[in-house]
Amino acid sequence: MSLEKENISLKKDVKELVREAERLSQELKKLKLNTTQLRKFHGYLTKIWSKYIYRKNEYSDHPEVFRKEILDDIHFMKIFLAYQVGRGQSGVEKLKETLEPLIDEIENGKDFEKFKKFYDAIVAYHKFYLSKENSEEDK
């Protein structure tokens, strides 16, 4: 069930990305990635997302403004991931291997929206599979 990073691309439709997110979530759970690590990255992503949504129409009309104000922040997420890997957190390296190429694919608002949906799906499925595992252990 190992995912090759070249299999995941923002060029795929959202339905395919959601399936990829589910498979990745299962793999991250097996690698013992904890929810805190996913939530830390999600918090950083959400700050950028809020800034993007507030001025979405302007960014659509002026892609150069999107590149200057949003894309730089998005690319900084790669540094955040590298830091977490350096801290030796279990499973973060797989997350970094998967997300970095996707971050590099982001060129405009539509790409960013797909990336955000993909990451939201990872968080949701990770939580689902952890809670499912915990409920099975309680039986």
Coordinates of C-alpha atoms in Angstrom, one line a residue, residues 22-23 25-26 29 124-134:
E22 CA -7.4 8.2 2.3
R23 CA -4.6 5.8 1.3
S25 CA -3.8 8.6 5.9
Q26 CA -3.8 4.9 6.4
K29 CA -1.3 5.9 10.8
A124 CA -10.1 13.8 8.3
Y125 CA -9.2 10.3 7.2
H126 CA -6.3 10.1 9.7
K127 CA -8.7 11.0 12.5
F128 CA -11.3 8.5 11.2
Y129 CA -8.8 5.6 11.1
L130 CA -7.4 6.4 14.5
S131 CA -10.8 6.5 16.1
K132 CA -11.8 3.3 14.3
E133 CA -8.7 1.6 15.6
N134 CA -9.4 2.9 19.1

